[in-house]
Short mmCIF file of C-alpha atoms in Angstrom, two decimals:
data_model
loop_
_atom_site.label_atom_id
_atom_site.label_comp_id
_atom_site.label_asym_id
_atom_site.label_seq_id
_atom_site.Cartn_x
_atom_site.Cartn_y
_atom_site.Cartn_z
CA UNK W 1 63.05 250.63 183.07
CA UNK W 2 65.26 248.78 185.39
CA UNK W 3 63.31 248.88 188.92
CA UNK W 4 66.62 249.51 190.56
CA UNK W 5 67.26 252.73 188.63
CA UNK W 6 63.79 254.44 189.37
CA UNK W 7 65.35 254.30 193.11
CA UNK W 8 65.65 257.93 193.57
CA UNK W 9 68.15 256.52 196.93
CA UNK W 10 70.38 259.78 195.75
CA UNK W 11 67.99 262.04 196.61
CA UNK W 12 65.94 261.12 199.71
CA UNK W 13 69.44 260.13 201.90
CA UNK W 14 70.68 264.11 201.39
CA UNK W 15 68.00 265.06 203.85
CA UNK W 16 68.08 262.12 206.31
CA UNK W 17 71.13 261.34 208.32
CA UNK W 18 73.24 259.81 206.55
CA UNK W 19 74.75 257.69 209.47
CA UNK W 20 71.44 256.00 209.89
CA UNK W 21 70.94 255.18 206.17
CA UNK W 22 72.58 252.77 203.60
CA UNK W 23 74.80 255.19 201.74
CA UNK W 24 73.19 255.78 198.23
CA UNK W 25 75.10 254.48 195.35
CA UNK W 26 75.93 258.18 194.38
CA UNK W 27 77.76 258.42 197.84
CA UNK W 28 79.51 254.92 197.73
CA UNK W 29 80.66 255.65 193.73
CA UNK W 30 82.03 259.56 195.57
CA UNK W 31 83.72 257.65 197.96
CA UNK W 32 85.68 254.97 196.26
CA UNK W 33 86.43 257.90 193.16
CA UNK W 34 87.70 260.19 195.59
CA UNK W 35 90.43 257.57 197.52
CA UNK W 36 91.57 256.66 194.15
CA UNK W 37 91.95 260.13 193.07
CA UNK W 38 94.17 260.16 196.38
CA UNK W 39 96.33 257.19 196.08
CA UNK W 40 96.89 257.67 192.54
CA UNK W 41 98.19 261.51 193.14
CA UNK W 42 99.99 260.39 196.20
CA UNK W 43 101.80 257.37 194.27
CA UNK W 44 102.87 259.45 191.35
CA UNK W 45 104.24 262.49 193.10
CA UNK W 46 106.34 260.24 195.53
CA UNK W 47 107.47 258.56 192.43
CA UNK W 48 108.70 261.93 190.94
CA UNK W 49 110.41 263.31 193.63
CA UNK W 50 111.52 259.81 194.24
CA UNK W 51 113.68 259.66 191.50
CA UNK W 52 114.95 263.43 191.55
CA UNK W 53 116.28 262.72 195.11
CA UNK W 54 117.75 259.52 193.40
CA UNK W 55 118.72 260.97 190.40
CA UNK W 56 120.29 264.74 190.93
CA UNK W 57 123.37 263.26 193.30
CA UNK W 58 123.89 260.86 190.56
CA UNK W 59 125.15 263.99 187.93
CA UNK W 60 128.87 264.24 187.51
CA UNK W 61 128.77 268.32 189.14
CA UNK W 62 126.03 267.29 191.38
CA UNK W 63 128.77 268.31 194.84
CA UNK W 64 130.29 271.46 192.92
CA UNK W 65 126.73 272.55 192.48
CA UNK W 66 125.66 271.76 196.22
CA UNK W 67 128.80 273.44 197.23
CA UNK W 68 128.20 276.80 195.49
CA UNK W 69 124.21 277.10 195.62
CA UNK W 70 122.82 274.92 198.69
CA UNK W 71 126.06 275.83 201.19
CA UNK W 72 124.51 275.93 204.70
CA UNK W 73 127.13 278.00 206.32
CA UNK W 74 127.36 280.85 203.96
CA UNK W 75 123.38 280.83 203.39
CA UNK W 76 123.22 281.55 207.98
CA UNK W 77 125.84 283.98 207.24
CA UNK W 78 124.21 286.47 204.58
CA UNK W 79 120.88 285.49 205.25
CA UNK W 80 119.98 288.85 207.79
CA UNK W 81 121.88 291.08 205.37
CA UNK W 82 119.88 289.68 202.57
CA UNK W 83 116.37 290.35 205.19
CA UNK W 84 118.11 293.80 205.74
CA UNK W 85 118.44 294.45 201.94
CA UNK W 86 114.33 293.36 201.71
CA UNK W 87 112.92 296.14 203.34
CA UNK W 88 114.25 297.92 200.45
CA UNK W 89 112.11 296.21 198.15
CA UNK W 90 109.04 296.87 200.45
CA UNK W 91 109.71 300.38 200.57
CA UNK W 92 109.52 300.78 196.96
CA UNK W 93 106.71 298.11 196.57
CA UNK W 94 105.23 300.06 199.20
CA UNK W 95 105.21 303.51 197.84
CA UNK W 96 104.74 302.25 193.51
CA UNK W 97 101.79 300.58 194.70
CA UNK W 98 99.09 303.32 195.47
CA UNK W 99 100.64 305.54 192.39
CA UNK W 100 100.01 302.62 190.41
CA UNK W 101 96.63 302.17 191.53
CA UNK W 102 95.90 305.99 191.65
CA UNK W 103 97.40 306.40 187.77
CA UNK W 104 96.11 302.80 186.61
CA UNK W 105 92.59 304.30 187.19
CA UNK W 106 93.54 307.46 185.49
CA UNK W 107 94.23 305.91 182.05
CA UNK W 108 91.15 303.29 182.13
CA UNK W 109 88.72 306.57 183.04
CA UNK W 110 90.57 308.47 180.31
CA UNK W 111 90.33 305.47 177.97
CA UNK W 112 86.42 305.58 178.12
CA UNK W 113 85.97 308.81 177.72
CA UNK W 114 84.06 309.74 175.00
CA UNK W 115 83.55 313.64 174.63
CA UNK W 116 85.34 315.14 171.95
CA UNK W 117 87.17 317.50 173.84
CA UNK W 118 88.90 315.05 175.85
CA UNK W 119 89.90 313.13 172.72
CA UNK W 120 93.48 313.91 173.45
CA UNK W 121 93.63 312.24 177.06
CA UNK W 122 92.11 309.58 175.23
CA UNK W 123 94.44 308.83 172.81
CA UNK W 124 97.29 309.80 175.24
CA UNK W 125 95.94 307.20 177.55
CA UNK W 126 96.14 304.50 174.54
CA UNK W 127 99.53 305.50 173.51
CA UNK W 128 100.74 305.38 176.79
CA UNK W 129 99.80 301.64 177.57
CA UNK W 130 100.47 300.72 174.31
CA UNK W 131 104.15 302.09 174.55
CA UNK W 132 104.64 300.83 178.27
CA UNK W 133 102.85 297.58 177.74
CA UNK W 134 105.06 296.36 174.57
CA UNK W 135 108.45 297.03 176.08
CA UNK W 136 110.09 294.70 178.94
CA UNK W 137 110.10 296.14 182.36
CA UNK W 138 113.98 295.83 182.69
CA UNK W 139 114.17 297.93 179.32
CA UNK W 140 112.21 300.75 181.39
CA UNK W 141 113.98 300.71 183.96
CA UNK W 142 117.22 301.08 182.40
CA UNK W 143 116.35 303.79 180.01
CA UNK W 144 114.69 306.01 182.98
CA UNK W 145 116.90 305.45 185.35
CA UNK W 146 120.08 305.88 183.58
CA UNK W 147 118.68 308.45 181.06
CA UNK W 148 116.75 311.60 183.50
CA UNK W 149 119.74 311.09 186.01
CA UNK W 150 121.68 312.33 183.03
CA UNK W 151 119.77 315.51 182.67
CA UNK W 152 122.21 316.57 185.61
CA UNK W 153 119.94 317.41 188.04
CA UNK W 154 121.01 318.16 192.02
CA UNK W 155 119.78 315.50 194.89
CA UNK W 156 117.86 313.99 195.34
CA UNK W 157 116.16 314.20 191.82
CA UNK W 158 119.20 312.11 190.67
CA UNK W 159 118.38 309.44 192.91
CA UNK W 160 118.34 305.64 191.32
CA UNK W 161 115.30 305.07 193.85
CA UNK W 162 113.34 307.49 192.15
CA UNK W 163 114.14 307.08 188.34
CA UNK W 164 113.46 303.68 189.21
CA UNK W 165 110.37 303.72 191.25
CA UNK W 166 109.34 306.00 188.28
CA UNK W 167 109.87 303.31 185.97
CA UNK W 168 108.21 300.66 187.94
CA UNK W 169 105.10 302.94 187.95
CA UNK W 170 105.47 303.69 184.95
CA UNK W 171 105.36 300.14 183.40
CA UNK W 172 102.43 298.73 185.85
CA UNK W 173 100.05 301.85 185.91
CA UNK W 174 99.81 300.44 181.89
CA UNK W 175 99.30 297.05 183.37
CA UNK W 176 96.80 297.77 185.60
CA UNK W 177 94.68 300.10 183.60
CA UNK W 178 94.06 297.31 181.37
CA UNK W 179 92.72 295.26 183.82
CA UNK W 180 90.78 298.40 185.28
CA UNK W 181 89.48 299.16 181.88
CA UNK W 182 88.28 295.51 181.28
CA UNK W 183 86.69 295.96 184.86
CA UNK W 184 84.79 299.03 183.65
CA UNK W 185 83.76 297.63 180.51
CA UNK W 186 82.18 294.07 181.83
CA UNK W 187 79.45 296.72 184.26
CA UNK W 188 76.23 295.49 182.00
CA UNK W 189 74.64 298.37 180.23
CA UNK W 190 71.26 297.41 182.45
CA UNK W 191 73.66 299.50 185.42
CA UNK W 192 74.21 301.96 183.09
CA UNK W 193 70.30 302.94 182.43
CA UNK W 194 69.09 302.28 185.31
CA UNK W 195 71.32 305.16 187.10
CA UNK W 196 71.13 307.48 183.83
CA UNK W 197 67.33 307.00 184.12
CA UNK W 198 67.73 308.72 187.08
CA UNK W 199 69.64 311.52 186.48
CA UNK W 200 72.61 310.76 187.22
CA UNK W 201 75.38 312.31 184.71
CA UNK W 202 77.53 309.99 182.97
CA UNK W 203 80.05 311.15 185.31
CA UNK W 204 78.18 309.99 187.92
CA UNK W 205 76.89 307.03 186.64
CA UNK W 206 80.93 306.14 186.45
CA UNK W 207 81.40 307.46 189.47
CA UNK W 208 78.81 305.95 191.99
CA UNK W 209 77.94 303.67 189.69
CA UNK W 210 80.28 301.59 187.33
CA UNK W 211 83.72 301.89 189.00
CA UNK W 212 82.78 300.98 192.56
CA UNK W 213 81.33 297.67 190.68
CA UNK W 214 84.37 297.15 188.39
CA UNK W 215 87.08 297.71 191.09
CA UNK W 216 85.27 294.80 193.42
CA UNK W 217 85.34 292.22 190.56
CA UNK W 218 89.00 292.75 189.51
CA UNK W 219 90.17 292.91 192.98
CA UNK W 220 91.69 289.29 192.22
CA UNK W 221 93.52 289.98 188.84
CA UNK W 222 94.85 293.13 190.50
CA UNK W 223 96.41 291.54 193.13
CA UNK W 224 98.02 288.72 190.49
CA UNK W 225 99.80 291.97 189.02
CA UNK W 226 100.23 293.19 192.54
CA UNK W 227 102.13 289.57 193.15
CA UNK W 228 104.44 290.44 189.94
CA UNK W 229 105.28 294.02 190.98
CA UNK W 230 106.83 292.79 193.99
CA UNK W 231 109.18 290.59 192.08
CA UNK W 232 110.06 292.96 189.54
CA UNK W 233 111.07 295.64 192.07
CA UNK W 234 114.12 293.24 192.13
CA UNK W 235 115.08 294.78 188.34
CA UNK W 236 115.75 298.27 189.91
CA UNK W 237 118.79 296.58 191.34
CA UNK W 238 120.57 296.98 187.90
CA UNK W 239 120.68 300.47 187.79
CA UNK W 240 122.10 301.10 191.44
CA UNK W 241 119.99 300.71 195.03
CA UNK W 242 121.30 298.05 196.70
CA UNK W 243 117.76 296.22 197.07
CA UNK W 244 118.25 292.65 197.68
CA UNK W 245 119.41 291.59 194.73
CA UNK W 246 122.05 293.77 194.54
CA UNK W 247 123.04 292.23 198.25
CA UNK W 248 122.92 289.02 197.41
CA UNK W 249 125.43 289.63 193.98
CA UNK W 250 127.53 291.50 196.76
CA UNK W 251 127.44 288.85 198.55
CA UNK W 252 128.25 286.19 195.58
CA UNK W 253 131.28 288.14 195.04
CA UNK W 254 132.30 288.38 198.30
CA UNK W 255 132.46 284.34 199.34
CA UNK W 256 132.76 283.73 195.45
CA UNK W 257 129.90 282.03 195.83
CA UNK W 258 126.11 281.32 194.82
CA UNK W 259 124.45 280.53 197.93
CA UNK W 260 123.20 284.32 198.22
CA UNK W 261 120.96 283.95 195.40
CA UNK W 262 119.23 280.66 197.08
CA UNK W 263 118.75 282.57 199.69
CA UNK W 264 117.37 285.55 197.87
CA UNK W 265 114.97 283.50 196.65
CA UNK W 266 113.91 281.92 199.81
CA UNK W 267 113.27 285.36 201.28
CA UNK W 268 110.81 286.14 198.07
CA UNK W 269 108.90 282.90 198.09
CA UNK W 270 108.47 283.34 201.94
CA UNK W 271 106.07 286.44 200.74
CA UNK W 272 104.67 285.68 197.16
CA UNK W 273 103.33 282.33 198.18
CA UNK W 274 101.25 283.41 200.91
CA UNK W 275 100.28 286.04 198.48
CA UNK W 276 99.23 283.88 195.32
CA UNK W 277 97.73 281.43 197.87
CA UNK W 278 95.40 284.23 199.13
CA UNK W 279 95.13 285.41 195.23
CA UNK W 280 93.78 281.97 194.14
CA UNK W 281 91.42 281.82 197.60
CA UNK W 282 90.29 285.10 196.10
CA UNK W 283 89.45 284.24 192.83
CA UNK W 284 87.83 280.91 193.07
CA UNK W 285 85.52 282.86 195.77
CA UNK W 286 84.41 285.09 192.85
CA UNK W 287 84.12 282.12 190.76
CA UNK W 288 82.12 280.07 192.89
CA UNK W 289 80.00 283.28 193.43
CA UNK W 290 79.05 284.32 190.26
CA UNK W 291 79.12 280.83 188.17
CA UNK W 292 77.25 278.50 190.63
CA UNK W 293 78.97 274.87 190.86
CA UNK W 294 81.67 273.72 188.83
CA UNK W 295 80.68 271.58 186.53
CA UNK W 296 82.38 267.93 185.90
CA UNK F 1 44.79 321.91 177.45
CA UNK F 2 48.49 321.15 176.79
CA UNK F 3 49.01 317.39 177.20
CA UNK F 4 51.57 315.63 179.11
CA UNK F 5 53.26 313.88 177.04
CA UNK F 6 52.54 314.17 173.58
CA UNK F 7 54.52 311.70 171.14
CA UNK F 8 54.20 313.26 167.42
CA UNK F 9 54.99 310.50 164.46
CA UNK F 10 58.02 309.25 166.03
CA UNK F 11 60.66 306.71 164.38
CA UNK F 12 62.99 304.65 165.59
CA UNK F 13 64.87 301.72 164.10
CA UNK F 14 68.81 299.91 164.81
CA UNK F 15 70.69 299.86 161.81
CA UNK F 16 68.34 298.57 159.33
CA UNK F 17 65.70 297.16 161.80
CA UNK F 18 63.00 299.53 161.83
CA UNK F 19 61.69 299.37 165.26
CA UNK F 20 59.41 302.45 165.85
CA UNK F 21 57.29 303.43 162.38
CA UNK F 22 55.51 307.02 162.91
CA UNK F 23 54.24 306.83 166.94
CA UNK F 24 51.98 309.28 167.41
CA UNK F 25 49.78 309.87 170.97
CA UNK F 26 48.81 312.13 173.24
CA UNK F 27 49.00 311.48 177.30
CA UNK F 28 46.73 313.70 179.70
CA UNK F 29 47.71 314.79 183.25
CA UNK F 30 47.36 311.70 185.65
CA UNK F 31 46.38 309.46 182.59
CA UNK F 32 47.71 305.50 182.43
CA UNK F 33 47.73 304.04 179.04
CA UNK F 34 48.80 300.63 178.96
CA UNK F 35 50.72 299.55 175.54
CA UNK F 36 50.50 295.57 174.94
CA UNK F 37 51.50 293.85 171.87
CA UNK F 38 53.76 291.01 171.17
CA UNK F 39 57.23 290.80 172.07
CA UNK F 40 59.05 293.00 169.45
CA UNK F 41 56.38 295.01 168.85
CA UNK F 42 58.15 297.85 169.76
CA UNK F 43 57.08 298.82 173.15
CA UNK F 44 59.88 298.47 175.24
CA UNK F 45 62.14 300.99 172.80
CA UNK F 46 59.35 303.26 173.14
CA UNK F 47 59.01 303.75 176.54
CA UNK F 48 63.18 304.35 176.40
CA UNK F 49 62.35 306.52 173.55
CA UNK F 50 60.39 308.88 175.92
CA UNK F 51 63.58 308.17 178.66
CA UNK F 52 65.59 309.18 176.15
CA UNK F 53 67.54 305.89 176.94
CA UNK F 54 67.19 305.74 173.13
CA UNK F 55 67.30 308.81 170.65
CA UNK F 56 64.63 309.38 167.93
CA UNK F 57 65.80 309.39 164.33
CA UNK F 58 62.80 311.28 163.50
CA UNK F 59 59.30 312.83 164.52
CA UNK F 60 59.49 314.81 168.23
CA UNK F 61 58.39 314.07 171.86
CA UNK F 62 57.01 316.68 174.05
CA UNK F 63 57.17 316.81 178.00
CA UNK F 64 54.21 319.80 178.81
CA UNK F 65 54.96 320.92 175.71
CA UNK F 66 58.43 321.49 175.41
CA UNK F 67 60.14 319.42 172.92
CA UNK F 68 62.64 317.10 174.56
CA UNK F 69 64.00 314.80 171.98
CA UNK F 70 65.91 318.24 170.24
CA UNK F 71 68.78 316.80 168.97
CA UNK F 72 71.88 318.18 171.40
CA UNK F 73 69.82 318.77 174.42
CA UNK F 74 71.22 317.38 177.94
CA UNK F 75 68.72 314.17 178.93
CA UNK F 76 69.59 314.60 182.39
CA UNK F 77 66.60 317.56 183.67
CA UNK F 78 64.32 315.51 181.82
CA UNK F 79 65.29 312.20 183.39
CA UNK F 80 64.18 313.74 186.60
CA UNK F 81 61.08 314.32 185.66
CA UNK F 82 60.64 311.19 184.07
CA UNK F 83 60.96 307.58 186.66
CA UNK F 84 61.24 304.98 184.61
CA UNK F 85 61.31 301.30 186.24
CA UNK F 86 62.74 298.03 184.15
CA UNK F 87 62.13 294.46 183.84
CA UNK F 88 65.20 293.55 185.41
CA UNK F 89 64.88 295.82 188.09
CA UNK F 90 68.82 297.11 187.98
CA UNK F 91 69.18 297.90 190.85
CA UNK F 92 72.50 298.62 192.27
CA UNK F 93 73.79 295.62 193.91
CA UNK F 94 76.70 297.00 195.59
CA UNK F 95 74.50 299.61 198.10
CA UNK F 96 72.06 298.70 200.78
CA UNK F 97 68.40 299.47 199.73
CA UNK F 98 68.35 303.02 201.33
CA UNK F 99 71.59 303.84 199.30
CA UNK F 100 69.98 302.62 195.91
CA UNK F 101 66.66 304.90 196.91
CA UNK F 102 68.61 308.23 198.20
CA UNK F 103 71.77 307.78 195.75
CA UNK F 104 69.61 310.20 192.98
CA UNK F 105 67.85 313.02 195.49
CA UNK F 106 71.75 312.97 197.05
CA UNK F 107 73.74 313.53 194.09
CA UNK F 108 71.07 314.82 191.27
CA UNK F 109 68.85 317.15 193.90
CA UNK F 110 71.23 318.32 195.94
CA UNK F 111 69.62 317.15 198.89
CA UNK F 112 71.57 316.69 202.10
CA UNK F 113 72.26 312.99 202.91
CA UNK F 114 70.58 313.12 205.76
CA UNK F 115 67.53 314.33 204.39
CA UNK F 116 67.55 312.06 201.49
CA UNK F 117 67.66 309.28 203.53
CA UNK F 118 65.19 310.51 205.39
CA UNK F 119 62.80 310.72 202.59
CA UNK F 120 64.52 307.46 201.73
CA UNK F 121 63.16 305.75 204.51
CA UNK F 122 59.44 307.31 204.28
CA UNK F 123 58.97 305.92 200.33
CA UNK F 124 60.76 302.63 201.74
CA UNK F 125 58.04 302.45 205.04
CA UNK F 126 55.05 303.38 202.38
CA UNK F 127 56.40 300.17 200.12
CA UNK F 128 56.43 297.81 202.72
CA UNK F 129 59.87 297.06 203.21
CA UNK F 130 61.33 298.77 206.31
CA UNK F 131 62.77 295.96 207.64
CA UNK F 132 64.79 295.41 204.23
CA UNK F 133 66.41 298.77 204.05
CA UNK F 134 69.81 297.95 205.04
CA UNK F 135 69.83 294.87 203.04
CA UNK F 136 71.38 294.35 199.95
CA UNK F 137 69.44 293.48 196.33
CA UNK F 138 70.66 290.12 196.38
CA UNK F 139 69.39 289.36 199.42
CA UNK F 140 65.41 290.36 198.68
CA UNK F 141 63.30 288.48 196.96
CA UNK F 142 62.30 289.68 192.84
CA UNK F 143 58.56 291.22 193.51
CA UNK F 144 60.81 293.25 196.98
CA UNK F 145 63.88 294.11 194.61
CA UNK F 146 61.11 295.52 191.37
CA UNK F 147 59.31 297.84 194.75
CA UNK F 148 63.04 299.08 195.90
CA UNK F 149 63.46 300.38 192.20
CA UNK F 150 60.07 301.69 191.90
CA UNK F 151 60.66 303.55 195.23
CA UNK F 152 63.74 304.53 193.89
CA UNK F 153 62.33 305.86 190.81
CA UNK F 154 59.59 307.70 193.21
CA UNK F 155 62.23 309.20 195.05
CA UNK F 156 63.09 311.67 192.28
CA UNK F 157 59.44 313.18 192.41
CA UNK F 158 59.10 312.04 189.21
CA UNK F 159 55.74 313.65 187.06
CA UNK F 160 55.87 310.46 185.01
CA UNK F 161 56.46 306.91 185.23
CA UNK F 162 57.34 304.60 182.90
CA UNK F 163 56.95 301.16 183.72
CA UNK F 164 58.61 298.56 180.95
CA UNK F 165 56.93 294.88 181.62
CA UNK F 166 57.60 295.60 185.31
CA UNK F 167 55.94 291.65 186.47
CA UNK F 168 57.74 289.58 183.76
CA UNK F 169 60.71 288.60 185.28
CA UNK F 170 58.28 287.68 188.70
CA UNK F 171 57.25 284.49 190.10
CA UNK F 172 53.54 284.77 189.67
CA UNK F 173 52.88 284.91 193.34
CA UNK F 174 55.08 288.06 194.06
CA UNK F 175 53.88 290.21 190.94
CA UNK F 176 50.22 290.97 193.35
CA UNK F 177 52.85 293.50 195.88
CA UNK F 178 54.18 295.13 192.75
CA UNK F 179 50.84 295.71 191.24
CA UNK F 180 49.49 297.11 194.32
CA UNK F 181 52.25 299.47 194.12
CA UNK F 182 50.85 301.15 191.20
CA UNK F 183 47.45 301.05 192.07
CA UNK F 184 48.93 303.46 194.49
CA UNK F 185 50.08 305.67 192.11
CA UNK F 186 47.35 305.82 190.43
CA UNK F 187 45.31 307.09 192.93
CA UNK F 188 47.68 309.52 193.84
CA UNK F 189 47.31 310.50 190.40
CA UNK F 190 50.78 309.65 188.57
CA UNK F 191 50.97 310.11 184.43
CA UNK F 192 52.12 306.63 183.72
CA UNK F 193 52.96 304.92 180.95
CA UNK F 194 53.46 301.01 181.03
CA UNK F 195 54.24 297.98 179.05
CA UNK F 196 52.93 295.35 180.04
CA UNK F 197 51.52 291.46 179.16
CA UNK F 198 49.41 291.59 182.06
CA UNK F 199 45.87 291.66 180.50
CA UNK F 200 43.60 291.62 183.42
CA UNK F 201 46.05 294.43 185.13
CA UNK F 202 46.08 296.31 181.76
CA UNK F 203 42.02 295.88 181.60
CA UNK F 204 41.72 297.28 185.81
CA UNK F 205 43.63 300.42 185.77
CA UNK F 206 44.33 301.89 182.36
CA UNK F 207 42.07 304.66 181.28
CA UNK F 208 43.46 303.81 177.51
CA UNK F 209 44.89 300.25 176.30
CA UNK F 210 46.93 300.24 173.25
CA UNK F 211 47.48 297.90 170.82
CA UNK F 212 51.41 297.88 169.33
CA UNK F 213 52.40 295.63 166.30
CA UNK F 214 55.24 296.23 164.30
CA UNK F 215 55.94 299.11 165.30
CA UNK F 216 52.70 300.93 165.06
CA UNK F 217 49.75 301.48 167.27
CA UNK F 218 47.42 300.37 165.77
CA UNK F 219 43.94 301.05 168.26
CA UNK F 220 43.98 303.14 171.01
CA UNK F 221 40.44 302.68 173.35
CA UNK F 222 39.03 302.21 176.91
CA UNK F 223 39.48 298.95 178.26
CA UNK F 224 36.00 298.48 178.51
CA UNK F 225 35.99 298.72 174.82
CA UNK F 226 39.57 297.42 173.82
CA UNK F 227 38.90 293.89 175.18
CA UNK F 228 35.50 293.36 174.52
CA UNK F 229 34.72 295.40 170.75
CA UNK F 230 38.04 295.61 169.05
CA UNK F 231 37.90 296.85 165.63
CA UNK F 232 41.14 296.29 163.73
CA UNK F 233 41.44 292.31 163.06
CA UNK F 234 45.38 291.98 164.26
CA UNK F 235 44.30 293.37 167.95
CA UNK F 236 41.50 290.47 167.63
CA UNK F 237 43.97 287.56 167.07
CA UNK F 238 46.33 288.77 169.72
CA UNK F 239 43.47 289.08 171.63
CA UNK F 240 42.57 285.55 171.09
CA UNK F 241 45.80 284.39 171.52
CA UNK F 242 45.95 285.20 174.80
CA UNK F 243 42.48 284.13 175.99
CA UNK F 244 43.61 280.86 174.49
CA UNK F 245 46.69 280.53 177.00
CA UNK F 246 44.93 281.50 179.94
CA UNK F 247 46.21 284.85 180.21
CA UNK F 248 42.94 286.72 179.84
#
């Protein structure tokens, strides 16, 4: 063995004050590597952005696109109305979310029951998730939003808000129930053995031991679904309610300009970007907690 | 006198693999039986069958003369009377030590929350974990976790305890604290069945040591007899290997 190789400078300097000791081979290498990665990332980003900024305005239609999509004065004028309409989206989201959580959990539990008496429930839950996971959300909204009010019930039972929300709840509770189901199935069998050995019944075990742990485990993927829901609320505009997308459509026609759509997109991003960042943060924390250090 | 536990020709297989091939044994009240044998000999399965975590294929298991292995019998009341401690603790990670111990008495025995918690605190103190009562399992050492698991079982006031290799997942220096608890249980007259690799401990604590080999009990005798004068050739070989490994 080469003498230098057996010098454990890397491990010994870890416990020491690094300012007093010379950097270890590993530290020198990692610093250089880090600086290099940073420089490459910076250079490549600048090149791509520069290229886009330089090339797009060269296209023949750019001045027209700029006028009809990125029109400053129109944005200023329509933005407040868009924001007011967005309150409606948030309201719909806020009453749909708890319904989806409850219904999703009930469906997940139904799919886990083993009692033959409750077999119809299990069958129903399986069929339900198959159907609503398999239909595009937009179709569910159109079918329910136009179909049910056709039954001719009086107000408020013909409200598009109501049936649009119901359609969202049906679609999303089927997604969420699959997330819950995966969470329930991910809890190790030894937890069940521990609980049952104490005399807890199947349902007590599910309620006190399995579900609390499953919920903790699925919070990040669940949040992901709710970020999607936040956006899909806009699909309700198709059956009438004046929420942000509808408002943007109205303004588009009024000004004969697409800028309100860009305005609506900006408003969505203001909400969803922090949300997705937060989910990413939760997910990486969960990963660190369960799998230790990252492998290079 | 009716034995506390009676196993009568118990058979169990997983698929085509036969794990227990006709186990019969009588366990008297307050008797401590140690099952030893190599991995895969059926020790754990045997204990899990007594706790009804596994259903047996043939034969019968009696608790105080009542057949608890009858098909269709509700296992929950039986399990309340038979405590089980697992090799890997199986504590509930989302609950504090106190909640782990007080959950079953509260939910299953119907004790009030206050009653179950004060009883749990007593037990936790008895096992020397008072300062850990409000911590979570992840914050405890293996030995402490296993003591919590024992407290959790004891909280149900079981008549029988099944200890499934409860020290196998522990660092050697933590084994002692867990075995101390088992010694205390024995001095209180608890009926216990234990699967163990701790030969020294089996010798010290068991009234009878049983050697399991390929799903059968080859011999059962007092520790003095068993360790000095084993009759069966397989037992001799096993003890020979254990001695060579420095575990006896």
